[in-house]
């Protein structure tokens, strides 16, 4: 299970209010105690942006996070706790302040070839795939391809010398001690047709690129971990994920949240059945990266319109499924935040260690718009309350830790009885029936011999076992 960590908001180690490597290193025991096995570290390379996805130097860390030595110490400490760490590496574009881009504007080789400059005025008519926004930006009279906006000029992988340069980048970060990478915007390496002058995905060329990059990494570190961000139809996700080994399951994340938020067990069953042959059978070419939220989405409690019982149910459904779980920082506290494409800071707020919002390690880089002090949402406050949201999330995480066999398990049966969804899951060493009640009222469970609660409540009445509303349980059989 991976913990998606936004360093700036996590823990401040030097008192400047910004999260850093030293602070995060001090909290590694906390993550290990949660049952976390790996860390997905959001971009930490030198960048002028708060999110870090626009890089100005691929060979240095952002100085606000510390030094390269601090990073090495963080990685070494993580490895001592058997925690893997993967780096979120944005290879699709750079910052306009990157030395490469500044030299490209001056016409210097090979940098001029590393960006896509306008060659035909008809190209200016091209529009972005998903929202129709323009994709060309004028920098002092020179038009450059910028799919993700003016702050992120795209790299042009038509240049073979750029391929070699990026191999050196990958080599460097593996040598620093990372266990692999989460590759941002993996399907956008080639997404503009020079022949047609339009935005057009070129999946076969992208696949060839990633095959070469991952093979290079494995030649250095054979056990490298790769995760691809490909937000697309199932068939396209399959193409990329087979190369990387783990692919994020975006459709499942959305369906799972919607089915729980609307209390629609049929939607959950339909979604899981859709995924049976892709992810949850015994023969699969890659693992499903299962998740509910990330830095590009609203937080879970906000997605559930503030209903924490539904949030806990969604989490217990997720962590009972086969695959590699990814858990977004702060979700264990029930933090809130609504994603906005043009102001996406709400879901990036500081992790609230202390109830008053201040104290050693507390980050203060931005105002708290959703997760206010004295709201009872801090780790400090919730640790003092039996049955708090944090304690219940921790119990669900502990369930997953104690049932790590689920990662490679298969779903052999799936049925619904009114609001009750029942899964039969088979692993190498054990089998299980898993029950999720998406309704408010308790439901009777038939022929149950030994049952363990995952989340919610169990009761007995006149010899029958009842699963409470918005509750989950598991019956493990050898």
Tab-separated table of N, CA, C and O in Angstrom, residues 67 113 171 188 205-206 236 272 290 315 329 411 441 443 468:
chain	number	residue	atom	x	y	z
A	67	UNK	N	18.261	19.644	0.996
A	67	UNK	CA	19.384	19.347	0.119
A	67	UNK	C	19.302	17.920	-0.400
A	67	UNK	O	18.492	17.110	0.068
A	113	UNK	N	15.712	21.864	-30.600
A	113	UNK	CA	15.004	20.665	-31.058
A	113	UNK	C	14.230	20.002	-29.925
A	113	UNK	O	13.392	19.126	-30.186
A	171	UNK	N	18.703	7.702	-14.646
A	171	UNK	CA	19.876	7.100	-14.009
A	171	UNK	C	20.234	7.855	-12.733
A	171	UNK	O	20.531	7.245	-11.692
A	188	UNK	N	1.038	11.406	-23.066
A	188	UNK	CA	1.182	12.685	-23.757
A	188	UNK	C	2.575	12.917	-24.351
A	188	UNK	O	2.875	14.018	-24.790
A	205	UNK	N	3.742	5.103	-30.583
A	205	UNK	CA	5.029	5.792	-30.390
A	205	UNK	C	5.288	6.006	-28.898
A	205	UNK	O	6.436	5.901	-28.440
A	206	UNK	N	4.242	6.327	-28.151
A	206	UNK	CA	4.407	6.483	-26.708
A	206	UNK	C	4.863	5.178	-26.062
A	206	UNK	O	5.754	5.174	-25.204
A	236	UNK	N	-6.891	1.437	-23.653
A	236	UNK	CA	-5.692	2.278	-23.699
A	236	UNK	C	-4.874	2.102	-22.430
A	236	UNK	O	-3.636	2.004	-22.473
A	272	UNK	N	-17.425	-3.600	-10.867
A	272	UNK	CA	-16.522	-4.702	-10.539
A	272	UNK	C	-16.595	-5.795	-11.592
A	272	UNK	O	-15.576	-6.409	-11.941
A	290	UNK	N	-5.294	0.645	-7.285
A	290	UNK	CA	-6.628	1.012	-6.815
A	290	UNK	C	-6.520	2.192	-5.852
A	290	UNK	O	-5.634	2.250	-5.019
A	315	UNK	N	-13.840	3.470	1.745
A	315	UNK	CA	-12.467	3.025	2.011
A	315	UNK	C	-12.417	1.534	2.304
A	315	UNK	O	-11.481	0.839	1.870
A	329	UNK	N	-2.428	11.410	1.237
A	329	UNK	CA	-2.111	11.948	2.553
A	329	UNK	C	-3.298	12.740	3.125
A	329	UNK	O	-4.001	13.455	2.409
A	411	UNK	N	-11.069	-12.306	-7.892
A	411	UNK	CA	-12.485	-12.328	-7.551
A	411	UNK	C	-13.151	-13.432	-8.362
A	411	UNK	O	-13.173	-13.397	-9.587
A	441	UNK	N	-29.976	0.337	6.731
A	441	UNK	CA	-30.489	-0.660	7.663
A	441	UNK	C	-29.586	-1.889	7.706
A	441	UNK	O	-28.929	-2.233	6.724
A	443	UNK	N	-28.553	-5.818	7.700
A	443	UNK	CA	-29.000	-6.935	6.869
A	443	UNK	C	-28.504	-8.242	7.475
A	443	UNK	O	-27.416	-8.306	8.065
A	468	UNK	N	-24.361	-4.188	10.075
A	468	UNK	CA	-24.975	-2.881	10.205
A	468	UNK	C	-24.966	-2.085	8.918
A	468	UNK	O	-24.287	-2.426	7.946
